[in-house]
Phi, psi and omega in degrees: 000156179293154165227145187232160189252122180247129183286128178285344182273313189270333181089006184292141166277129173296125183240159165179185183286122179238161175240140192270190185287346183262008181066018171274132190274147186193148179272132184192182185291141174276135194207163193215147174283340186223160161299331181284328178292306185303306171303337185271319187279325210303319176293310179306294190309303177298337181286305193298337183245031164076025168266169175221176178060069192288332175305333178278005178251143176234153191285129186218128168269131186237145170301144179312320178295313181297325185285310169317319186279331169306319188281330180292314170301336164288333176056025178073029190242107187287352189267349179270154180222157194245141170235143170247107186283162183307319177287356185098353184286143168260130181248134181259135177252116176250151191297000000 
């Protein structure tokens, strides 16, 4: 299952520009295939995508369907932000 970064205070899911398997750029949730890869890359990925306070972010395992839903809700729009509530509800913040 994929691993994403969630800001523990606000619930924001870290997002940024990524490339898909066809080498097309898209805006989506930052993710890794395993916990070890996420742990090694998290601080650099957060920094590269403009996030701060690295200690306030947790690595969270999500189902692949949930990751796809994150990206659908983002709609390839870098102005959008995602919040994952404690109860699992997804909240979209639009500009």
